[in-house]
Short mmCIF file of C-alpha atoms in Angstrom, two decimals:
data_model
loop_
_atom_site.label_atom_id
_atom_site.label_comp_id
_atom_site.label_asym_id
_atom_site.label_seq_id
_atom_site.Cartn_x
_atom_site.Cartn_y
_atom_site.Cartn_z
CA MET A 1 -0.20 -0.46 0.24
CA ARG A 2 1.61 3.61 -0.53
CA ASN A 3 2.19 5.85 1.97
CA ILE A 4 0.42 9.18 1.06
CA PRO A 5 2.36 12.19 2.43
CA GLU A 6 1.17 14.47 5.07
CA THR A 7 0.68 17.15 2.56
CA GLU A 8 -0.72 15.47 -0.01
CA ALA A 9 -3.19 13.71 2.47
CA ASP A 10 -4.44 16.59 3.60
CA ASP A 11 -5.19 17.83 -0.05
CA VAL A 12 -6.93 14.67 -0.41
CA VAL A 13 -9.13 14.93 2.81
CA GLY A 14 -9.40 18.74 1.59
CA ARG A 15 -10.74 17.80 -1.33
CA ILE A 16 -13.40 15.33 -0.08
CA GLN A 17 -14.53 17.62 2.48
CA TRP A 18 -14.77 20.70 -0.10
CA LYS A 19 -17.19 18.11 -2.19
CA ARG A 20 -19.19 16.80 0.88
CA PHE A 21 -19.77 20.76 1.72
CA ALA A 22 -20.73 21.13 -2.01
CA ALA A 23 -23.15 18.48 -1.89
CA LEU A 24 -24.74 19.39 1.57
CA SER A 25 -24.99 23.11 0.76
CA VAL A 26 -26.24 23.25 -2.85
CA PRO A 27 -30.03 22.51 -1.81
CA GLY A 28 -29.96 25.50 0.81
CA VAL A 29 -28.52 27.80 -1.85
CA ALA A 30 -31.31 26.80 -4.29
CA LEU A 31 -33.63 27.21 -1.69
CA THR A 32 -32.25 30.41 -0.92
CA ALA A 33 -32.38 31.50 -4.89
CA ALA A 34 -35.82 30.18 -5.05
CA LEU A 35 -37.26 32.27 -2.31
CA GLY A 36 -35.12 35.28 -3.65
CA VAL A 37 -37.29 34.80 -7.39
CA ALA A 38 -40.79 34.34 -4.89
CA LEU A 39 -40.66 37.65 -3.44
CA SER A 40 -39.58 39.39 -6.58
CA SER A 41 -42.43 37.76 -8.57
CA GLY A 42 -44.81 37.97 -6.06
CA ALA A 43 -45.04 34.80 -4.80
CA LEU A 44 -44.42 35.38 -1.52
CA ALA A 45 -47.55 37.59 0.55
CA ALA A 46 -44.56 39.70 2.28
CA SER A 47 -46.46 42.78 2.64
CA PHE A 48 -46.57 42.84 6.12
CA ALA A 49 -45.61 40.23 8.70
CA VAL A 50 -48.55 37.88 10.08
CA SER A 51 -49.32 37.52 13.53
CA GLY A 52 -49.04 34.04 15.44
CA GLN A 53 -52.63 33.37 15.32
CA GLN A 54 -54.91 32.34 12.55
CA PHE A 55 -58.46 33.50 12.20
CA LYS A 56 -61.69 32.32 11.04
CA VAL A 57 -64.12 33.23 8.70
CA SER A 58 -67.46 32.16 7.96
CA ALA A 59 -70.33 33.29 5.65
CA ASP A 60 -73.70 32.55 4.14
CA ARG A 61 -72.78 33.05 0.53
CA LEU A 62 -69.63 34.56 -1.10
CA THR A 63 -70.11 36.12 -4.84
CA GLY A 64 -67.13 37.22 -6.78
CA GLU A 65 -65.75 38.42 -10.22
CA GLY A 66 -61.79 37.62 -11.39
CA PHE A 67 -61.05 34.22 -9.19
CA ALA A 68 -57.71 33.17 -9.17
CA GLN A 69 -56.07 31.00 -6.93
CA TYR A 70 -52.30 29.55 -6.15
CA GLY A 71 -49.67 28.89 -3.63
CA GLY A 72 -47.58 31.06 -1.92
CA ILE A 73 -45.79 31.84 1.50
CA ASP A 74 -46.37 34.15 4.63
CA THR A 75 -44.00 35.34 6.66
CA ASN A 76 -44.58 36.34 10.70
CA ALA A 77 -42.39 38.26 12.93
CA ARG A 78 -39.83 35.64 13.48
CA GLU A 79 -39.26 35.27 9.83
CA GLU A 80 -40.89 31.85 9.54
CA LEU A 81 -42.40 30.58 6.26
CA LEU A 82 -46.05 29.89 6.64
CA PRO A 83 -47.60 28.02 3.13
CA VAL A 84 -50.84 29.19 2.12
CA ALA A 85 -53.25 29.02 -0.03
CA ILE A 86 -54.02 32.68 -2.05
CA THR A 87 -57.57 33.36 -3.16
CA ALA A 88 -57.72 36.48 -5.20
CA ILE A 89 -61.23 37.92 -6.04
CA SER A 90 -61.41 41.34 -8.13
CA LYS A 91 -64.85 41.89 -6.60
CA ALA A 92 -66.81 40.39 -3.87
CA GLU A 93 -69.77 40.39 -1.97
CA LEU A 94 -70.12 38.48 1.31
CA HIS A 95 -73.47 37.73 2.83
CA ASN A 96 -73.90 37.00 6.90
CA LEU A 97 -70.03 37.69 7.65
CA CYS A 98 -68.39 36.53 10.41
CA GLN A 99 -64.89 36.39 11.53
CA SER A 100 -63.31 35.44 14.89
CA VAL A 101 -60.18 34.78 16.39
CA VAL A 102 -59.34 33.32 20.23
CA THR A 103 -56.26 35.07 21.89
CA THR A 104 -54.81 32.48 25.00
CA LEU A 105 -53.70 34.91 27.72
CA PRO A 106 -51.82 34.20 31.28
CA ILE A 107 -54.07 33.88 34.24
CA VAL A 108 -57.05 35.53 31.98
CA GLY A 109 -57.59 32.21 29.85
CA ASP A 110 -59.11 32.51 26.49
CA ILE A 111 -60.38 35.31 24.99
CA SER A 112 -62.46 36.15 22.32
CA LEU A 113 -63.00 38.79 19.38
CA ASN A 114 -65.96 38.39 17.11
CA LEU A 115 -66.52 40.45 14.37
CA THR A 116 -70.27 40.18 11.97
CA ALA A 117 -71.42 42.11 8.97
CA GLY A 118 -73.46 41.74 6.04
CA LYS A 119 -76.89 40.19 7.64
CA LYS A 120 -79.24 42.91 5.80
CA LYS A 121 -76.49 44.31 3.14
CA PRO A 122 -73.77 42.34 1.98
CA VAL A 123 -70.13 43.07 2.48
CA GLU A 124 -68.57 44.68 -0.46
CA ALA A 125 -64.67 43.88 -1.01
CA THR A 126 -62.23 44.81 -4.26
CA GLY A 127 -58.89 43.62 -4.60
CA LEU A 128 -59.69 40.46 -2.13
CA PHE A 129 -56.46 38.96 -0.97
CA VAL A 130 -57.03 35.56 1.59
CA ASP A 131 -54.20 33.54 2.47
CA ALA A 132 -55.81 30.42 4.22
CA THR A 133 -54.81 27.21 5.26
CA GLN A 134 -58.45 25.67 5.12
CA LEU A 135 -61.95 26.66 3.03
CA SER A 136 -64.57 24.53 2.76
CA GLY A 137 -68.12 25.58 1.21
CA ASP A 138 -70.11 24.63 -1.85
CA ALA A 139 -68.54 26.11 -4.84
CA GLY A 140 -69.62 26.96 -8.49
CA PHE A 141 -67.29 28.44 -11.35
CA HIS A 142 -67.74 30.09 -14.74
CA ASN A 143 -65.07 29.31 -17.22
CA ILE A 144 -62.54 27.82 -15.06
CA GLU A 145 -59.72 26.48 -15.92
CA ILE A 146 -57.43 24.15 -13.45
CA GLY A 147 -53.85 23.58 -13.62
CA ARG A 148 -52.65 26.57 -15.30
CA ASP A 149 -49.54 28.18 -14.81
CA ALA A 150 -49.76 30.39 -11.37
CA SER A 151 -47.25 32.78 -12.90
CA THR A 152 -49.56 33.39 -16.18
CA LEU A 153 -53.13 33.92 -14.47
CA ASP A 154 -54.86 36.76 -15.65
CA LYS A 155 -58.76 36.74 -14.35
CA GLY A 156 -57.70 37.84 -10.86
CA PRO A 157 -56.86 41.52 -9.12
CA GLU A 158 -54.01 43.28 -10.50
CA GLY A 159 -51.14 41.26 -9.20
CA ALA A 160 -53.01 37.88 -8.42
CA GLN A 161 -49.74 35.84 -10.06
CA GLY A 162 -47.48 32.69 -8.15
CA MET A 163 -44.24 31.42 -9.06
CA GLN A 164 -43.68 30.18 -12.71
CA ASP A 165 -44.40 25.93 -13.08
CA LEU A 166 -46.49 26.00 -10.22
CA PHE A 167 -49.83 25.15 -9.97
CA GLY A 168 -52.96 27.87 -10.59
CA GLN A 169 -56.38 27.87 -11.33
CA GLN A 170 -58.39 30.91 -12.33
CA ALA A 171 -62.20 31.56 -13.48
CA ASP A 172 -64.48 34.14 -14.81
CA ASP A 173 -66.32 33.83 -11.34
CA VAL A 174 -67.00 32.08 -7.98
CA THR A 175 -70.07 31.70 -6.47
CA ILE A 176 -69.69 29.83 -2.41
CA THR A 177 -71.99 29.10 -0.15
CA ASP A 178 -71.64 27.88 3.89
CA LEU A 179 -68.16 29.39 3.50
CA LYS A 180 -65.73 28.49 6.21
CA GLN A 181 -61.95 29.18 6.03
CA VAL A 182 -59.06 29.63 8.37
CA ALA A 183 -56.52 31.91 7.33
CA TRP A 184 -53.44 33.83 8.27
CA ALA A 185 -54.22 37.12 6.23
CA THR A 186 -56.22 39.26 4.28
CA ASN A 187 -55.45 42.38 1.98
CA ALA A 188 -58.02 44.28 0.07
CA GLY A 189 -58.12 47.19 -1.87
CA THR A 190 -61.33 48.20 -0.39
CA PHE A 191 -63.24 46.40 2.25
CA LYS A 192 -66.99 47.90 3.22
CA LEU A 193 -68.93 46.11 6.39
CA SER A 194 -72.64 46.97 6.28
CA GLY A 195 -73.87 46.24 10.24
CA LEU A 196 -70.39 46.02 11.86
CA ASN A 197 -70.44 44.74 15.27
CA MET A 198 -67.82 43.55 17.04
CA LYS A 199 -67.58 42.33 20.35
CA ILE A 200 -64.84 40.49 23.19
CA THR A 201 -66.06 38.14 24.93
CA LYS A 202 -64.38 35.52 27.89
CA GLY A 203 -63.98 32.11 26.86
CA LYS A 204 -63.88 30.38 23.04
CA LYS A 205 -66.33 31.78 20.97
CA GLU A 206 -65.84 31.28 17.03
CA CYS A 207 -67.58 31.53 13.95
CA PHE A 208 -67.56 27.50 13.71
#
């Protein structure tokens, strides 16, 4: 067996270590680059840091014009990444809207904030973006396109596009009855809540 000089052995070890380092670092570099591209393309909903609490929203019926949906990522104040399904609607009306969030405080316990609106006249929103982790209801669409590249969506409000090569869907309009969703954030160009009523109560009281 050939004796390897000390300097040559160091070089061999060095080469092996660098190869291993490169193999391990490539996925991290690729992920960082992908997130950078996502931020620049608007796929990350990074307009503000979301809170550490998700909230619930329900409505008897939602009707909307210009519907788009695609995947995205929210960030919180700790800069943690939170995957979401972004639903974007150019113009929406929500009948009998309910929004709730429960906060647990030391000693006090659970505190619930409940907001209701739109019982007589529907809530109106334009440029609506909802970053949700759960959505259910009975939905109907007109001229829906499922599986379209998220970067080419063009039926929703301005900016309603995701990353290239990722899944997206869109439709001329949408109707969802018995809407229930859990979300990290909501953005809207305008948001008009008729018959607004907000209450804070002790204990857990949620929309669903």
